GROMACS .gro file of C-alpha atoms in nm:
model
  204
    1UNK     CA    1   2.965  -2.659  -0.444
    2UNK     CA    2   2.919  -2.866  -0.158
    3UNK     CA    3   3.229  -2.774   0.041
    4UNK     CA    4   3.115  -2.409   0.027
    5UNK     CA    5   2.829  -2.512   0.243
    6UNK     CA    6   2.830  -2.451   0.659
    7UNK     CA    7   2.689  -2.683   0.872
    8UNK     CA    8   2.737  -2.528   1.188
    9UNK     CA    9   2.480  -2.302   1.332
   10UNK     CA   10   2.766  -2.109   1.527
   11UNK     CA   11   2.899  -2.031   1.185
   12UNK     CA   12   2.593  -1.894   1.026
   13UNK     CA   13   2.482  -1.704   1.424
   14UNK     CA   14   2.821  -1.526   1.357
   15UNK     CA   15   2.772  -1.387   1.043
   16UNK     CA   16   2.422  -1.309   1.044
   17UNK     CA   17   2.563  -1.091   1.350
   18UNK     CA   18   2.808  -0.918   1.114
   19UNK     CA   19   2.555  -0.785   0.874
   20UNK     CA   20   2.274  -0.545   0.951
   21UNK     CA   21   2.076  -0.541   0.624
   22UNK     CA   22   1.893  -0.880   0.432
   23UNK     CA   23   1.652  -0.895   0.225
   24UNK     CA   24   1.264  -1.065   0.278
   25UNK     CA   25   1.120  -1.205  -0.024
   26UNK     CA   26   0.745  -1.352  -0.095
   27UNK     CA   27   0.478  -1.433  -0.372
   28UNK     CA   28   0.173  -1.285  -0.337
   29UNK     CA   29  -0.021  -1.499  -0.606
   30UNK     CA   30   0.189  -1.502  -0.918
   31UNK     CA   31   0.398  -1.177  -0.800
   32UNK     CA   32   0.715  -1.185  -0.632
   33UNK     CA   33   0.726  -0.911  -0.333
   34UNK     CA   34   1.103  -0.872  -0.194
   35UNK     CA   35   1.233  -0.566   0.041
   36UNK     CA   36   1.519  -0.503   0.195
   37UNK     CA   37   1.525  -0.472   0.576
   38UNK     CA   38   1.681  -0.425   0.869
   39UNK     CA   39   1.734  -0.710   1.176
   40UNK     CA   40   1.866  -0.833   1.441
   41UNK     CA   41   1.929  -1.214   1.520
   42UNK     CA   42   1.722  -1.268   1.887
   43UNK     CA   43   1.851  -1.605   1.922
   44UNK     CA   44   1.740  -1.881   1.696
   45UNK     CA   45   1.545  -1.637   1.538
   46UNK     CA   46   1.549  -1.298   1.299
   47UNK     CA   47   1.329  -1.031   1.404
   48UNK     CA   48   1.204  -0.795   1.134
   49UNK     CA   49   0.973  -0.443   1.173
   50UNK     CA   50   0.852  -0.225   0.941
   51UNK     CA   51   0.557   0.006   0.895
   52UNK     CA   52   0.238  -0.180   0.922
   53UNK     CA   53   0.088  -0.057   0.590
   54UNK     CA   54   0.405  -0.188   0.409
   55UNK     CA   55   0.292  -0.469   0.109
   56UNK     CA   56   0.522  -0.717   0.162
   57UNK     CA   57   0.495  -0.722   0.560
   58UNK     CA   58   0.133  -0.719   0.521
   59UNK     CA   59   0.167  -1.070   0.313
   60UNK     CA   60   0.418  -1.255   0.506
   61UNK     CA   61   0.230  -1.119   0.836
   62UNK     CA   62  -0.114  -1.319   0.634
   63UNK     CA   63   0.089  -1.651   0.629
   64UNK     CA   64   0.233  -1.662   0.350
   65UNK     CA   65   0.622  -1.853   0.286
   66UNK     CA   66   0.914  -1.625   0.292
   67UNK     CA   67   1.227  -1.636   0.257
   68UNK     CA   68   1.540  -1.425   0.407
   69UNK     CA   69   1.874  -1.372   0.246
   70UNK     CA   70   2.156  -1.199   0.415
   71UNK     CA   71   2.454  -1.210   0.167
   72UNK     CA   72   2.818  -1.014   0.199
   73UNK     CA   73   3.069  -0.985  -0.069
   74UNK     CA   74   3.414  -1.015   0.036
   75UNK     CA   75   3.617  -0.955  -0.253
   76UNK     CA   76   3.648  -0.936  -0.601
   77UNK     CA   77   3.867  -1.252  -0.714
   78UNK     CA   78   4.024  -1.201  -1.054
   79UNK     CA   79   4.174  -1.503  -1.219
   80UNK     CA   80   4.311  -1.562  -1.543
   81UNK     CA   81   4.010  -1.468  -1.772
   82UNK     CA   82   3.668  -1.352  -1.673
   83UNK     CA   83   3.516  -1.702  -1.709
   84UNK     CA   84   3.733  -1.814  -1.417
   85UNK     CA   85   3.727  -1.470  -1.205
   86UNK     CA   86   3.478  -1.507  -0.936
   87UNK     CA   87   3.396  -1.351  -0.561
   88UNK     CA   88   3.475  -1.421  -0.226
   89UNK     CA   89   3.117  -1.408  -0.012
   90UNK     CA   90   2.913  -1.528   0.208
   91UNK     CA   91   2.528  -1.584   0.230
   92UNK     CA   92   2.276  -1.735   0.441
   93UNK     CA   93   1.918  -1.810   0.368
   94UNK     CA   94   1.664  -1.884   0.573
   95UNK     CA   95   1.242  -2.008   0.467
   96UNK     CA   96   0.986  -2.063   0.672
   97UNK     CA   97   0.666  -1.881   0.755
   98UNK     CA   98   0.683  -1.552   0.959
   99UNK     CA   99   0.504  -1.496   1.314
  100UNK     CA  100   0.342  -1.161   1.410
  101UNK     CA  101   0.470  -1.031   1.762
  102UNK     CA  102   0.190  -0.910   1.965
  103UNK     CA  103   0.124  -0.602   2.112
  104UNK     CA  104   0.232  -0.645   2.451
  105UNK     CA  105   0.600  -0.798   2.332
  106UNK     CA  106   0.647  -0.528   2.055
  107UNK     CA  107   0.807  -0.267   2.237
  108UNK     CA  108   1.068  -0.504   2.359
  109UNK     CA  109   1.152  -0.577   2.058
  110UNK     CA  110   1.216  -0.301   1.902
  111UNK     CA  111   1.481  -0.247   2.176
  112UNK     CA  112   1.632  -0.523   2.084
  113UNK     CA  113   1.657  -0.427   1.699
  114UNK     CA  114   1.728  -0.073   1.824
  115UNK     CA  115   2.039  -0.206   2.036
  116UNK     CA  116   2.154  -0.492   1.796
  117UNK     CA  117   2.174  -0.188   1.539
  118UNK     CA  118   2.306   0.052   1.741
  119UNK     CA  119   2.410  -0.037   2.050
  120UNK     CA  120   2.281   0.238   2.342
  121UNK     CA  121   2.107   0.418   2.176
  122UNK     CA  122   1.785   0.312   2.384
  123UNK     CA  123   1.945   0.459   2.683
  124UNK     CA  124   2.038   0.799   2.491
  125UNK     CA  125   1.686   0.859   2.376
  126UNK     CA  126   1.451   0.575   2.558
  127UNK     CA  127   1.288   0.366   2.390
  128UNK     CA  128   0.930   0.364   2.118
  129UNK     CA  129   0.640   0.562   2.223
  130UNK     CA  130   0.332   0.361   2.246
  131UNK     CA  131   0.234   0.564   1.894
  132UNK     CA  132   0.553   0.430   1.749
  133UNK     CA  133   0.528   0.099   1.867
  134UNK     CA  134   0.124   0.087   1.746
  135UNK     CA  135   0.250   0.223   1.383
  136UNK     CA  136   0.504  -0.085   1.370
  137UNK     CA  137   0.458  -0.462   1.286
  138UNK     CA  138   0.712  -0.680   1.401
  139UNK     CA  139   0.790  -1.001   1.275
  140UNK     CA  140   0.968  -1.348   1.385
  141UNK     CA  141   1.140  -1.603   1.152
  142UNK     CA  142   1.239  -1.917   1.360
  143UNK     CA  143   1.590  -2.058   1.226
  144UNK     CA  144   1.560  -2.459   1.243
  145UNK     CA  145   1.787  -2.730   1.181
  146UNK     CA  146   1.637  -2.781   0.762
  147UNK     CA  147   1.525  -2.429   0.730
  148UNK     CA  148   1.879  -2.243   0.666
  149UNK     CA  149   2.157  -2.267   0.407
  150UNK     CA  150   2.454  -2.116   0.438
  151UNK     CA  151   2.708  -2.060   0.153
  152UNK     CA  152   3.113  -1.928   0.168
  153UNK     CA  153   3.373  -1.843  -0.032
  154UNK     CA  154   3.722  -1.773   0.056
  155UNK     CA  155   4.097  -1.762  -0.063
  156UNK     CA  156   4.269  -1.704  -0.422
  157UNK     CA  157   4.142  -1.788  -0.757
  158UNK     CA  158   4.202  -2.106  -0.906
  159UNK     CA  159   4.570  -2.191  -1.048
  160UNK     CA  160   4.553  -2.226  -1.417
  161UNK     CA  161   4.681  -2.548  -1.554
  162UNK     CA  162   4.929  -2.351  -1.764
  163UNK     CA  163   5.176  -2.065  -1.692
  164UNK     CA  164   4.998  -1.689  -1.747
  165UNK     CA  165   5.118  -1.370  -1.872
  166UNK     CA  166   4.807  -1.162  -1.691
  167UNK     CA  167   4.783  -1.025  -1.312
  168UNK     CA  168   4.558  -1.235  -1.128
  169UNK     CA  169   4.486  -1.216  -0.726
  170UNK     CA  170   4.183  -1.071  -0.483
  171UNK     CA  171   4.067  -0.696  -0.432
  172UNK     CA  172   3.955  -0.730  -0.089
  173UNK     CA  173   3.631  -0.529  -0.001
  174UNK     CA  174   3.484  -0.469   0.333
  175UNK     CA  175   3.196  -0.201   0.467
  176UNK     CA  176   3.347   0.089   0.683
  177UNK     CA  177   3.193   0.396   0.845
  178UNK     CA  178   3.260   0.781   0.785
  179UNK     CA  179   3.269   1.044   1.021
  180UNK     CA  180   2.915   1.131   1.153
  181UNK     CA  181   2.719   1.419   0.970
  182UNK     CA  182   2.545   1.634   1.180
  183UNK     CA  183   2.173   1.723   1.101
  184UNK     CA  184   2.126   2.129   1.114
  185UNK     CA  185   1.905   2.104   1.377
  186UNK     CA  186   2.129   1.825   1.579
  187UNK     CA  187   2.246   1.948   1.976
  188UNK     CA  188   2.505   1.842   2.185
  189UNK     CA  189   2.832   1.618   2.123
  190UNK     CA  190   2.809   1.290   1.907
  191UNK     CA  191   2.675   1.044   2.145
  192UNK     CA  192   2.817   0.758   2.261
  193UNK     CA  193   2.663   0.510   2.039
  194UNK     CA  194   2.757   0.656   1.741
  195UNK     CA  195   3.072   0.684   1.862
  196UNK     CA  196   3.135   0.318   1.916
  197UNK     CA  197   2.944   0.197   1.605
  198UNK     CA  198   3.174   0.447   1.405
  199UNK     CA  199   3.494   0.337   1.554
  200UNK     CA  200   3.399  -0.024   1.551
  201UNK     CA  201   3.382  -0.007   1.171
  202UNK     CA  202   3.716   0.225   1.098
  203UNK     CA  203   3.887   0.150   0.803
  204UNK     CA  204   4.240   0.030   0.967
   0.00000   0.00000   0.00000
């Protein structure tokens, strides 16, 4: 549906900055290859890392097309009958070919994904180790004005054309966070950026 598409790239920077977990997809001859992953948006682009003997990182890293999906479901819409119910969402795609960051800008940029994931947490416990950082492929996907499509869904279900006897309306759904387990050998207070991540995502 065509008025479920964005055309904005404000709209789609904004929600790719809501979410903190998409999904990379490839073909490696006749196979598919997808993996979830976390990012961060650097600009007009997505930065990815993972482990550098990981399969699917390996093939994108080779060349080969690839395609990101970040999607969030928003709430359950239930309309008259189950052919009509349907979902609020959103999702964003993005294709293109992937770019290997080198060496000497790797380290940065797992700051960045560090800090767009948890914000000071660099500063808590500084930042990769030059073992960590040699262990790690990271990975650029330049957004473009053709390369993105960005899909929404909001409000109500459909009225029926006749009167109904059932309930019909949206279950809203959204993605909180708990209070913060402790590991058995954890010291010291919850830090600071757990703090704020927690409290940014309390259930009101």
């Amino acid at each position: 549906m065509a008025e479920r598409q964005a055309t904005e790239r404000a709209e789609l920077y904004d929600f790719l900055d809501s979410q903190l977990v998409g999904t990379l997809a490839t073909v490696d001859g006749t196979d598919p290859w997808t993996v979830p992953l976390l990012y961060a948006r650097d600009g007009d682009r997505i930065l990815l890392h993972g482990s550098t003997g990981a399969g699917t990182l390996r093939q994108v890293a080779a060349g080969a097309a690839a395609a990101f999906c970040v999607t969030a479901m928003d709430g359950l819409v239930v309309a008259e009958s189950t052919f009509e119910s349907s979902a609020n969402y959103r999702s964003a795609v993005i294709r293109g070919r992937l770019t290997t960051i080198a060496m000497d800008d790797r380290r940065t940029t797992l700051d960045i994904l560090s800090e767009r994931l948890l914000p000071g947490r660099n500063a808590e416990v500084g930042g990769s180790t030059r073992k960590q950082v040699a262990a790690t492929v990271a990975l650029a996907l330049e957004i473009t004005d053709d390369n993105w499509l960005m899909k929404t869904r909001t409000g109500e279900p459909g009225q029926p054309a006749e009167p109904v006897d059932v309930w019909c309306g949206v279950v809203p759904l959204t993605i909180t966070a708990g209070a913060p387990v402790e590991a058995p050998w954890s010291v010291g207070p919850v830090p600071a950026s757990v703090r704020a991540f927690v409290a940014a995502r309390r259930p009101e």
